[in-house]
Amino acid sequence: MDSTMRLWSLGLVACLPLLAQPAGQFVPLRGLPGFEKPEELLTQLAAKKGGKAEVNHFCVLGYRDKSGYTFGWVYWQEGSALIVWDPSALPHPPLWLSRRYLDLRRDVVATEDQIRGSTYLVTQGWVEGVKSDCSKIGDRYVIQGHPAKSKSDDRR
Amino acid sequence: MPQFTETDDKTAITALTLAPGSHRRVRFLEEQKATTATVKSSAPTSVKVGHSTLFDGPHGIWTVDLTAVAKGAATVEGKRKDGGAATIAVTVTDPLPPMTLPADNTESGMVARLLLAEVMTPEYFAYDPAVAKTEMQWMVVVLHNRLSSPERFRARGATTIAQIIKAEGQFAGFTDYPRMSARVQSRIHAVLDVAKKLDASLRDEYRAHVQAAIDVASAPPIQDPSPNGLIGWKTAGATSPSAEFADFGVPKLGNQFYQWKSKP
C-alpha cells in the first residue's frame, strides 16, 4: 500500500445515547468482531471511488438499533457519502456495495415532509446530527495519498 | 511457506471446485525470490496445468492456468527449487443448475432485483435466511399497500407495482428502471456472481438467498403482519419516512419497518 495513513481516536464512550436518533445508541466499534481493519476497507473505498482527492477523511460511528444489532455509519467527507457498514468476517465486502449508500449530494432533503415515504432519503438535519455526533465520539480516519484504482478490488 | 492464491496475490487457495471445460487462473507464491518452480497436476485427465509464467520475479510469484478437463479430482502441487511446496485440491464436478432472475421487464423480475438490492446478504454476521425471507415478504406487502394511496408516495395514479417502485425518490436506484443505478446494479451482479460460482465459500447460502428473492417476488403478498398496514422501511436509525408512520416491531437485519400510525 503506497498511501500513508494517520489515525486517531476521539475517545469513544460506550453506549452513549444517540443524539441524532433517540431510539438507538452509539457504541464503540473498534475491536468488535466484524469491524476489524477499518483502514483497509476505507482505503479500498477511496481507491475505488475516491476520484482525485489526495486526502480522504472518514468518520465511523457505531449504532446499536432497537433489536440489539450493531452496525456502523461511515461518513466520507470527500466522497460526500454516508454508508452502512455491517459487521462480517474478513475479508469485508466492499463498502460501495453496502445495502445503504447515501450520496449526500443527491439523497438528502431539507425537511421531513419532503421524504414522503422514501426508503432511503434523509433530512439535512439528520445528516448534520450524525456528522456532529461522529465528530464528538466517532472514530476518525485520514487516508492520505491517492491509491491507484485496481480492478481486482471489484472482486467480492 | 509457499502458497497458492487468487490473482490478488493475497487470498489463499487450498481447494477449488470447477466445472468441466472451465478455466481458472491462480498464483503460486514461492514467498522468496523466484526459483525454478514447478507446478504439476496429479491427474491431468481431470485437471490440466497450463504453462506457468513468472509474474513477479523478485517476489517469486507465478501465474498458473488450470483447466478442468473431466469430472474427477486432482491435487495440483507447486514446488520451489528447495522442495518447499503448496497444494490445491481440485474437484471437477457437474456445473450448477442455472440461477436466473425473472426477466427484467416483468413485475417479478423488478421486485426480485429490488429485494436483492435492499436486503442484507449472507456474508454478514447478523444474516439469518428465515429473517431475510420474512423481510422480503414484508417489503412486498409494503409495495402492495402503497397501491391504495399512491399519491402519498410520489406515484399519483399508479395502478401497478412497477409504478410504485419507480416513483421518484422512493427506492434507491430504481427510478429509471430497467436502468438501475450503477451501484445497485453492481450490488445485484455481485450477489448473483457468488450464487453462480462453483467454489464460492458461501455459494449455497447465496443461492438460497437469491431463490428466496425469486420466490417471494413471484408469489402473491403474504397477509399483512401489521394491524394498521405495513407501509415503509428504512435503515434503522435513519430519518423516519413519514410523520404518518409508526415503527412496526424492532428492526430486521438493520431495517426498520413502519405501519400507518392509524388505519387509513
Tab-separated table of C-alpha atoms in Angstrom:
chain	number	residue	atom	x	y	z
A	1	MET	CA	0.000	0.000	0.000
A	2	ASP	CA	1.597	3.265	-1.094
A	3	SER	CA	-0.682	5.526	0.861
A	4	THR	CA	0.095	6.519	4.363
A	5	MET	CA	-2.489	6.532	6.972
A	6	ARG	CA	-2.999	8.631	10.017
A	7	LEU	CA	-5.416	7.582	12.614
A	8	TRP	CA	-6.595	8.904	15.887
A	9	SER	CA	-9.329	8.182	18.266
A	10	LEU	CA	-11.505	10.810	19.862
A	11	GLY	CA	-12.137	8.862	23.000
A	12	LEU	CA	-15.094	6.667	22.308
A	13	VAL	CA	-17.512	6.324	25.132
A	14	ALA	CA	-19.566	3.186	25.401
A	15	CYS	CA	-23.301	3.268	24.918
A	16	LEU	CA	-23.914	6.979	24.873
A	17	PRO	CA	-27.450	7.987	23.991
A	18	LEU	CA	-27.743	8.659	20.291
A	19	LEU	CA	-28.065	12.371	19.824
A	20	ALA	CA	-29.489	12.245	16.304
A	21	GLN	CA	-31.951	9.436	16.918
A	22	PRO	CA	-33.048	8.778	20.494
A	23	ALA	CA	-34.278	5.258	19.680
A	24	GLY	CA	-30.776	3.858	19.288
A	25	GLN	CA	-27.415	4.013	20.961
A	26	PHE	CA	-23.893	4.764	19.989
A	27	VAL	CA	-21.424	2.030	20.730
A	28	PRO	CA	-17.710	1.843	20.118
A	29	LEU	CA	-16.949	-0.231	17.052
A	30	ARG	CA	-13.233	-0.598	17.430
A	31	GLY	CA	-12.357	-4.105	18.483
A	32	LEU	CA	-15.845	-5.509	17.974
A	33	PRO	CA	-15.978	-8.711	15.917
A	34	GLY	CA	-16.791	-7.951	12.315
A	35	PHE	CA	-15.344	-4.452	12.334
A	36	GLU	CA	-11.698	-5.326	12.071
A	37	LYS	CA	-9.212	-3.408	9.944
A	38	PRO	CA	-11.340	-0.380	9.039
A	39	GLU	CA	-8.321	1.251	7.429
A	40	GLU	CA	-8.164	-1.459	4.769
A	41	LEU	CA	-11.838	-1.114	3.988
A	42	LEU	CA	-11.660	2.671	3.782
A	43	THR	CA	-8.518	2.611	1.670
A	44	GLN	CA	-10.252	0.210	-0.694
A	45	LEU	CA	-13.260	2.523	-0.891
A	46	ALA	CA	-11.131	5.596	-1.532
A	47	ALA	CA	-9.175	3.769	-4.211
A	48	LYS	CA	-12.334	2.654	-5.960
A	49	LYS	CA	-14.488	5.750	-5.576
A	50	GLY	CA	-12.184	8.468	-4.355
A	51	GLY	CA	-11.760	10.381	-7.571
A	52	LYS	CA	-8.943	12.890	-7.398
A	53	ALA	CA	-8.983	13.517	-3.683
A	54	GLU	CA	-5.489	13.266	-2.277
A	55	VAL	CA	-6.708	13.127	1.294
A	56	ASN	CA	-9.816	11.318	2.403
A	57	HIS	CA	-11.440	11.986	5.748
A	58	PHE	CA	-13.672	9.368	7.272
A	59	CYS	CA	-15.606	9.153	10.477
A	60	VAL	CA	-17.094	5.874	11.680
A	61	LEU	CA	-19.954	5.831	14.113
A	62	GLY	CA	-21.335	2.661	15.662
A	63	TYR	CA	-25.078	2.356	16.030
A	64	ARG	CA	-26.972	-0.247	18.021
A	65	ASP	CA	-30.583	-0.460	16.909
A	66	LYS	CA	-33.583	-1.437	18.991
A	67	SER	CA	-33.166	-5.121	18.154
A	68	GLY	CA	-29.637	-5.049	19.581
A	69	TYR	CA	-27.999	-5.260	16.177
A	70	THR	CA	-24.903	-3.105	15.832
A	71	PHE	CA	-23.709	-1.637	12.573
A	72	GLY	CA	-21.615	1.308	11.523
A	73	TRP	CA	-22.286	4.519	9.661
A	74	VAL	CA	-19.267	5.650	7.691
A	75	TYR	CA	-19.173	9.349	6.864
A	76	TRP	CA	-16.847	10.114	3.978
A	77	GLN	CA	-16.221	13.811	3.580
A	78	GLU	CA	-14.583	13.893	0.144
A	79	GLY	CA	-16.919	11.254	-1.250
A	80	SER	CA	-19.980	13.069	0.176
A	81	ALA	CA	-21.412	9.816	1.412
A	82	LEU	CA	-22.869	8.098	4.431
A	83	ILE	CA	-22.522	4.359	4.146
A	84	VAL	CA	-23.783	1.479	6.245
A	85	TRP	CA	-21.041	-0.880	7.412
A	86	ASP	CA	-22.462	-4.205	8.529
A	87	PRO	CA	-20.174	-6.494	10.521
A	88	SER	CA	-18.795	-9.515	8.689
A	89	ALA	CA	-15.829	-11.820	8.676
A	90	LEU	CA	-12.712	-10.749	6.857
A	91	PRO	CA	-12.346	-10.003	4.057
A	92	HIS	CA	-15.122	-7.456	4.325
A	93	PRO	CA	-17.357	-6.979	1.323
A	94	PRO	CA	-16.563	-3.606	-0.257
A	95	LEU	CA	-18.403	-0.650	1.203
A	96	TRP	CA	-19.615	0.644	-2.144
A	97	LEU	CA	-21.805	-2.462	-2.330
A	98	SER	CA	-23.346	-1.764	1.078
A	99	ARG	CA	-27.081	-2.238	1.488
A	100	ARG	CA	-27.334	1.521	2.049
A	101	TYR	CA	-25.030	4.055	0.450
A	102	LEU	CA	-26.314	7.590	0.780
A	103	ASP	CA	-24.961	10.093	-1.713
A	104	LEU	CA	-25.155	13.308	0.280
A	105	ARG	CA	-25.334	15.427	-2.862
A	106	ARG	CA	-28.460	13.654	-4.033
A	107	ASP	CA	-30.154	11.695	-1.270
A	108	VAL	CA	-30.738	14.480	1.229
A	109	VAL	CA	-33.814	16.704	1.555
A	110	ALA	CA	-34.411	19.799	3.625
A	111	THR	CA	-37.447	18.713	5.625
A	112	GLU	CA	-39.181	15.523	6.747
A	113	ASP	CA	-42.216	16.453	4.661
A	114	GLN	CA	-40.100	16.006	1.542
A	115	ILE	CA	-39.247	12.404	2.339
A	116	ARG	CA	-42.788	11.252	1.560
A	117	GLY	CA	-42.293	7.627	2.454
A	118	SER	CA	-38.884	7.211	0.828
A	119	THR	CA	-36.949	4.128	1.887
A	120	TYR	CA	-33.642	5.983	1.677
A	121	LEU	CA	-33.893	9.798	1.593
A	122	VAL	CA	-32.795	11.522	4.794
A	123	THR	CA	-33.035	15.088	6.024
A	124	GLN	CA	-30.164	17.526	6.134
A	125	GLY	CA	-30.783	17.839	9.847
A	126	TRP	CA	-30.332	14.117	10.391
A	127	VAL	CA	-27.123	14.119	8.367
A	128	GLU	CA	-25.776	17.059	10.324
A	129	GLY	CA	-26.687	15.267	13.540
A	130	VAL	CA	-24.769	12.165	12.531
A	131	LYS	CA	-21.766	14.218	11.462
A	132	SER	CA	-21.848	16.192	14.671
A	133	ASP	CA	-22.146	13.099	16.837
A	134	CYS	CA	-19.383	11.430	14.883
A	135	SER	CA	-17.056	14.366	15.351
A	136	LYS	CA	-17.620	14.115	19.093
A	137	ILE	CA	-17.381	10.407	19.750
A	138	GLY	CA	-16.760	8.566	16.497
A	139	ASP	CA	-13.544	7.075	15.150
A	140	ARG	CA	-11.864	9.333	12.631
A	141	TYR	CA	-9.516	8.215	9.881
A	142	VAL	CA	-7.478	10.192	7.411
A	143	ILE	CA	-6.211	8.347	4.401
A	144	GLN	CA	-3.530	10.285	2.653
A	145	GLY	CA	-2.241	9.694	-0.805
A	146	HIS	CA	-4.009	8.773	-3.960
A	147	PRO	CA	-4.127	4.998	-4.246
A	148	ALA	CA	-4.307	3.682	-7.771
A	149	LYS	CA	-7.558	2.105	-8.827
A	150	SER	CA	-7.398	-1.633	-9.086
A	151	LYS	CA	-9.760	-3.874	-10.997
A	152	SER	CA	-9.111	-6.660	-8.536
A	153	ASP	CA	-10.915	-4.523	-5.958
A	154	ASP	CA	-14.144	-5.312	-7.762
A	155	ARG	CA	-13.997	-8.868	-6.564
A	156	ARG	CA	-16.334	-9.861	-3.819
B	1	MET	CA	5.861	-21.306	3.177
B	2	PRO	CA	4.813	-21.307	-0.467
B	3	GLN	CA	1.106	-20.954	-1.186
B	4	PHE	CA	-1.452	-20.719	-3.931
B	5	THR	CA	-3.607	-17.588	-4.028
B	6	GLU	CA	-6.213	-15.828	-6.078
B	7	THR	CA	-4.840	-13.352	-8.594
B	8	ASP	CA	-4.887	-10.672	-5.899
B	9	ASP	CA	-1.797	-12.438	-4.529
B	10	LYS	CA	-3.383	-12.345	-1.078
B	11	THR	CA	-6.357	-14.664	-0.816
B	12	ALA	CA	-5.006	-18.155	-0.141
B	13	ILE	CA	-6.485	-21.122	-2.009
B	14	THR	CA	-6.243	-24.697	-0.800
B	15	ALA	CA	-9.257	-26.140	-2.599
B	16	LEU	CA	-11.193	-25.407	-5.781
B	17	THR	CA	-14.305	-26.760	-7.428
B	18	LEU	CA	-14.528	-26.369	-11.172
B	19	ALA	CA	-16.953	-27.403	-13.884
B	20	PRO	CA	-15.706	-29.499	-16.804
B	21	GLY	CA	-14.349	-27.295	-19.550
B	22	SER	CA	-13.802	-24.302	-17.297
B	23	HIS	CA	-10.541	-22.460	-16.748
B	24	ARG	CA	-9.143	-20.880	-13.620
B	25	ARG	CA	-6.140	-18.631	-13.154
B	26	VAL	CA	-4.356	-18.725	-9.800
B	27	ARG	CA	-0.996	-17.630	-8.481
B	28	PHE	CA	1.779	-19.672	-6.910
B	29	LEU	CA	3.765	-17.664	-4.385
B	30	GLU	CA	7.199	-19.023	-3.587
B	31	GLU	CA	7.472	-16.485	-0.759
B	32	GLN	CA	11.042	-15.802	-1.800
B	33	LYS	CA	12.884	-14.673	-4.911
B	34	ALA	CA	11.818	-16.805	-7.860
B	35	THR	CA	13.499	-20.156	-8.371
B	36	THR	CA	12.890	-22.801	-10.991
B	37	ALA	CA	9.474	-23.620	-9.543
B	38	THR	CA	7.275	-26.349	-10.994
B	39	VAL	CA	3.520	-26.807	-10.895
B	40	LYS	CA	2.027	-30.231	-11.652
B	41	SER	CA	-1.309	-31.998	-11.504
B	42	SER	CA	-1.666	-35.475	-10.005
B	43	ALA	CA	-4.396	-36.298	-12.504
B	44	PRO	CA	-4.007	-34.396	-15.782
B	45	THR	CA	-7.012	-36.226	-17.238
B	46	SER	CA	-9.164	-34.291	-14.760
B	47	VAL	CA	-7.179	-31.117	-14.182
B	48	LYS	CA	-4.561	-29.866	-16.568
B	49	VAL	CA	-1.931	-27.332	-15.579
B	50	GLY	CA	-1.154	-24.911	-18.380
B	51	HIS	CA	2.120	-23.147	-18.893
B	52	SER	CA	3.177	-21.361	-15.695
B	53	THR	CA	4.603	-17.911	-16.256
B	54	LEU	CA	6.658	-15.801	-13.925
B	55	PHE	CA	4.569	-12.817	-12.852
B	56	ASP	CA	6.884	-11.183	-10.337
B	57	GLY	CA	10.429	-12.491	-10.181
B	58	PRO	CA	11.733	-10.574	-7.157
B	59	HIS	CA	8.790	-11.815	-5.114
B	60	GLY	CA	8.638	-15.275	-6.662
B	61	ILE	CA	5.064	-15.045	-7.922
B	62	TRP	CA	3.914	-17.288	-10.757
B	63	THR	CA	0.727	-17.194	-12.784
B	64	VAL	CA	-0.790	-20.641	-13.184
B	65	ASP	CA	-3.677	-21.509	-15.503
B	66	LEU	CA	-5.750	-24.559	-14.661
B	67	THR	CA	-8.173	-26.294	-16.974
B	68	ALA	CA	-10.865	-28.654	-15.729
B	69	VAL	CA	-10.847	-31.434	-18.296
B	70	ALA	CA	-13.312	-34.005	-16.953
B	71	LYS	CA	-15.147	-34.941	-13.766
B	72	GLY	CA	-12.814	-36.213	-11.089
B	73	ALA	CA	-10.277	-34.897	-8.604
B	74	ALA	CA	-6.646	-33.880	-8.679
B	75	THR	CA	-4.035	-32.374	-6.438
B	76	VAL	CA	-2.165	-29.524	-8.012
B	77	GLU	CA	1.230	-29.095	-6.418
B	78	GLY	CA	3.535	-26.132	-6.736
B	79	LYS	CA	7.102	-26.766	-5.703
B	80	ARG	CA	10.050	-24.428	-5.494
B	81	LYS	CA	13.636	-25.462	-6.038
B	82	ASP	CA	14.381	-26.219	-2.380
B	83	GLY	CA	11.391	-28.539	-2.131
B	84	GLY	CA	9.031	-26.147	-0.350
B	85	ALA	CA	5.584	-26.864	-1.726
B	86	ALA	CA	1.907	-25.932	-1.649
B	87	THR	CA	-1.097	-27.799	-2.970
B	88	ILE	CA	-4.645	-27.198	-4.164
B	89	ALA	CA	-7.230	-29.966	-4.006
B	90	VAL	CA	-9.254	-29.554	-7.181
B	91	THR	CA	-12.604	-31.208	-7.709
B	92	VAL	CA	-14.186	-31.217	-11.128
B	93	THR	CA	-17.908	-31.681	-10.912
B	94	ASP	CA	-21.096	-31.013	-12.806
B	95	PRO	CA	-21.917	-27.337	-13.286
B	96	LEU	CA	-24.561	-25.778	-11.071
B	97	PRO	CA	-28.116	-25.551	-12.281
B	98	PRO	CA	-28.692	-22.114	-13.762
B	99	MET	CA	-29.765	-19.372	-11.392
B	100	THR	CA	-31.529	-16.674	-13.332
B	101	LEU	CA	-33.730	-13.863	-12.157
B	102	PRO	CA	-37.081	-13.400	-13.854
B	103	ALA	CA	-36.810	-11.141	-16.906
B	104	ASP	CA	-36.244	-7.510	-16.003
B	105	ASN	CA	-39.361	-6.436	-17.918
B	106	THR	CA	-41.623	-8.454	-15.623
B	107	GLU	CA	-43.024	-7.371	-12.287
B	108	SER	CA	-41.475	-10.344	-10.504
B	109	GLY	CA	-38.118	-9.569	-12.107
B	110	MET	CA	-38.264	-5.974	-10.927
B	111	VAL	CA	-39.313	-6.923	-7.406
B	112	ALA	CA	-36.666	-9.663	-7.129
B	113	ARG	CA	-33.989	-7.148	-8.037
B	114	LEU	CA	-35.338	-4.655	-5.518
B	115	LEU	CA	-35.256	-7.309	-2.780
B	116	LEU	CA	-31.660	-8.256	-3.606
B	117	ALA	CA	-30.674	-4.601	-3.520
B	118	GLU	CA	-32.352	-3.876	-0.184
B	119	VAL	CA	-31.876	-6.972	1.966
B	120	MET	CA	-28.677	-7.902	3.794
B	121	THR	CA	-26.685	-10.688	2.121
B	122	PRO	CA	-25.368	-13.899	3.697
B	123	GLU	CA	-21.775	-12.899	4.445
B	124	TYR	CA	-22.802	-10.691	7.355
B	125	PHE	CA	-22.838	-11.941	10.941
B	126	ALA	CA	-26.453	-10.964	11.531
B	127	TYR	CA	-27.762	-12.695	8.452
B	128	ASP	CA	-30.460	-15.280	9.049
B	129	PRO	CA	-32.133	-16.772	5.972
B	130	ALA	CA	-35.527	-17.048	7.641
B	131	VAL	CA	-35.430	-13.419	8.779
B	132	ALA	CA	-34.204	-12.311	5.353
B	133	LYS	CA	-37.138	-14.076	3.702
B	134	THR	CA	-39.591	-12.525	6.137
B	135	GLU	CA	-38.076	-9.128	5.427
B	136	MET	CA	-38.523	-9.719	1.702
B	137	GLN	CA	-42.141	-10.736	2.248
B	138	TRP	CA	-42.785	-7.611	4.292
B	139	MET	CA	-41.260	-5.461	1.574
B	140	VAL	CA	-43.674	-6.929	-0.932
B	141	VAL	CA	-46.561	-6.194	1.448
B	142	VAL	CA	-45.362	-2.578	1.587
B	143	LEU	CA	-45.331	-2.315	-2.203
B	144	HIS	CA	-48.870	-3.640	-2.477
B	145	ASN	CA	-50.187	-1.466	0.349
B	146	ARG	CA	-48.857	1.616	-1.383
B	147	LEU	CA	-51.200	0.974	-4.282
B	148	SER	CA	-54.062	2.050	-2.011
B	149	SER	CA	-52.736	5.609	-1.760
B	150	PRO	CA	-50.010	6.020	-4.391
B	151	GLU	CA	-50.238	9.810	-4.358
B	152	ARG	CA	-48.666	9.810	-0.897
B	153	PHE	CA	-45.575	8.133	-2.329
B	154	ARG	CA	-44.922	10.297	-5.376
B	155	ALA	CA	-46.797	7.822	-7.548
B	156	ARG	CA	-50.092	9.608	-8.241
B	157	GLY	CA	-52.361	7.463	-10.371
B	158	ALA	CA	-50.194	4.348	-10.025
B	159	THR	CA	-52.007	1.096	-10.568
B	160	THR	CA	-49.029	-1.250	-10.818
B	161	ILE	CA	-46.210	-2.315	-8.524
B	162	ALA	CA	-43.759	-1.160	-11.166
B	163	GLN	CA	-45.126	2.385	-10.953
B	164	ILE	CA	-44.841	2.267	-7.173
B	165	ILE	CA	-41.200	1.144	-7.339
B	166	LYS	CA	-40.234	3.699	-9.968
B	167	ALA	CA	-41.757	6.613	-8.087
B	168	GLU	CA	-39.215	9.382	-7.701
B	169	GLY	CA	-37.021	9.092	-4.630
B	170	GLN	CA	-38.757	6.071	-3.125
B	171	PHE	CA	-36.420	3.121	-3.768
B	172	ALA	CA	-32.725	3.804	-4.257
B	173	GLY	CA	-31.532	3.198	-7.782
B	174	PHE	CA	-34.879	2.140	-9.278
B	175	THR	CA	-36.429	5.359	-10.561
B	176	ASP	CA	-35.274	4.756	-14.140
B	177	TYR	CA	-35.802	1.004	-14.094
B	178	PRO	CA	-34.960	-1.165	-16.008
B	179	ARG	CA	-31.889	1.056	-15.980
B	180	MET	CA	-30.726	0.861	-12.388
B	181	SER	CA	-28.086	2.998	-10.747
B	182	ALA	CA	-24.576	1.668	-11.327
B	183	ARG	CA	-24.121	0.930	-7.647
B	184	VAL	CA	-27.355	-1.029	-7.286
B	185	GLN	CA	-26.612	-2.909	-10.464
B	186	SER	CA	-23.143	-3.795	-9.180
B	187	ARG	CA	-24.607	-4.995	-5.900
B	188	ILE	CA	-27.108	-7.269	-7.629
B	189	HIS	CA	-24.468	-8.603	-10.003
B	190	ALA	CA	-22.144	-9.305	-7.095
B	191	VAL	CA	-24.857	-11.327	-5.357
B	192	LEU	CA	-25.577	-13.328	-8.496
B	193	ASP	CA	-21.884	-13.879	-9.171
B	194	VAL	CA	-21.403	-15.581	-5.834
B	195	ALA	CA	-24.552	-17.669	-6.328
B	196	LYS	CA	-23.258	-18.888	-9.674
B	197	LYS	CA	-19.676	-19.529	-8.658
B	198	LEU	CA	-18.969	-23.198	-8.068
B	199	ASP	CA	-16.328	-22.719	-5.424
B	200	ALA	CA	-17.588	-19.598	-3.650
B	201	SER	CA	-17.402	-20.179	0.082
B	202	LEU	CA	-20.998	-19.033	0.676
B	203	ARG	CA	-22.350	-20.250	-2.628
B	204	ASP	CA	-25.174	-22.346	-1.184
B	205	GLU	CA	-26.241	-19.570	1.166
B	206	TYR	CA	-26.246	-17.103	-1.707
B	207	ARG	CA	-28.215	-19.454	-3.927
B	208	ALA	CA	-30.814	-19.826	-1.200
B	209	HIS	CA	-30.897	-16.049	-0.773
B	210	VAL	CA	-31.428	-15.418	-4.468
B	211	GLN	CA	-34.020	-18.181	-4.654
B	212	ALA	CA	-35.870	-16.628	-1.734
B	213	ALA	CA	-35.977	-13.302	-3.579
B	214	ILE	CA	-37.293	-15.003	-6.704
B	215	ASP	CA	-39.887	-16.983	-4.765
B	216	VAL	CA	-41.120	-14.009	-2.778
B	217	ALA	CA	-41.218	-11.766	-5.836
B	218	SER	CA	-43.162	-14.360	-7.802
B	219	ALA	CA	-45.737	-15.164	-5.127
B	220	PRO	CA	-48.767	-13.164	-4.013
B	221	PRO	CA	-48.091	-10.976	-0.967
B	222	ILE	CA	-48.427	-12.640	2.423
B	223	GLN	CA	-51.045	-11.476	4.877
B	224	ASP	CA	-50.129	-8.077	6.266
B	225	PRO	CA	-48.445	-8.694	9.646
B	226	SER	CA	-49.315	-5.246	10.998
B	227	PRO	CA	-52.633	-4.054	12.386
B	228	ASN	CA	-52.651	-0.714	10.546
B	229	GLY	CA	-50.973	-1.617	7.292
B	230	LEU	CA	-47.268	-2.024	6.619
B	231	ILE	CA	-46.227	0.968	4.566
B	232	GLY	CA	-42.466	1.510	4.569
B	233	TRP	CA	-38.994	0.603	5.685
B	234	LYS	CA	-35.750	2.441	6.316
B	235	THR	CA	-32.251	1.764	7.580
B	236	ALA	CA	-32.609	1.577	11.345
B	237	GLY	CA	-31.876	4.920	12.963
B	238	ALA	CA	-32.263	6.980	9.792
B	239	THR	CA	-34.900	9.686	9.378
B	240	SER	CA	-38.414	8.265	9.606
B	241	PRO	CA	-40.058	8.016	6.177
B	242	SER	CA	-43.114	9.972	7.306
B	243	ALA	CA	-44.722	11.599	10.323
B	244	GLU	CA	-47.748	9.469	9.467
B	245	PHE	CA	-45.783	6.264	10.078
B	246	ALA	CA	-45.089	4.386	13.308
B	247	ASP	CA	-42.425	1.768	13.919
B	248	PHE	CA	-43.610	-1.784	13.405
B	249	GLY	CA	-41.667	-4.124	15.666
B	250	VAL	CA	-37.920	-3.949	16.026
B	251	PRO	CA	-35.577	-3.688	13.042
B	252	LYS	CA	-34.900	-6.769	10.936
B	253	LEU	CA	-31.353	-7.163	9.644
B	254	GLY	CA	-30.791	-3.447	10.109
B	255	ASN	CA	-34.044	-2.253	8.517
B	256	GLN	CA	-36.889	-0.716	10.484
B	257	PHE	CA	-40.377	-1.394	9.109
B	258	TYR	CA	-43.238	1.052	9.512
B	259	GLN	CA	-47.004	0.854	9.594
B	260	TRP	CA	-49.565	3.648	9.398
B	261	LYS	CA	-49.999	5.377	12.743
B	262	SER	CA	-53.700	4.812	12.404
B	263	LYS	CA	-55.702	2.885	9.867
B	264	PRO	CA	-56.087	4.991	6.730
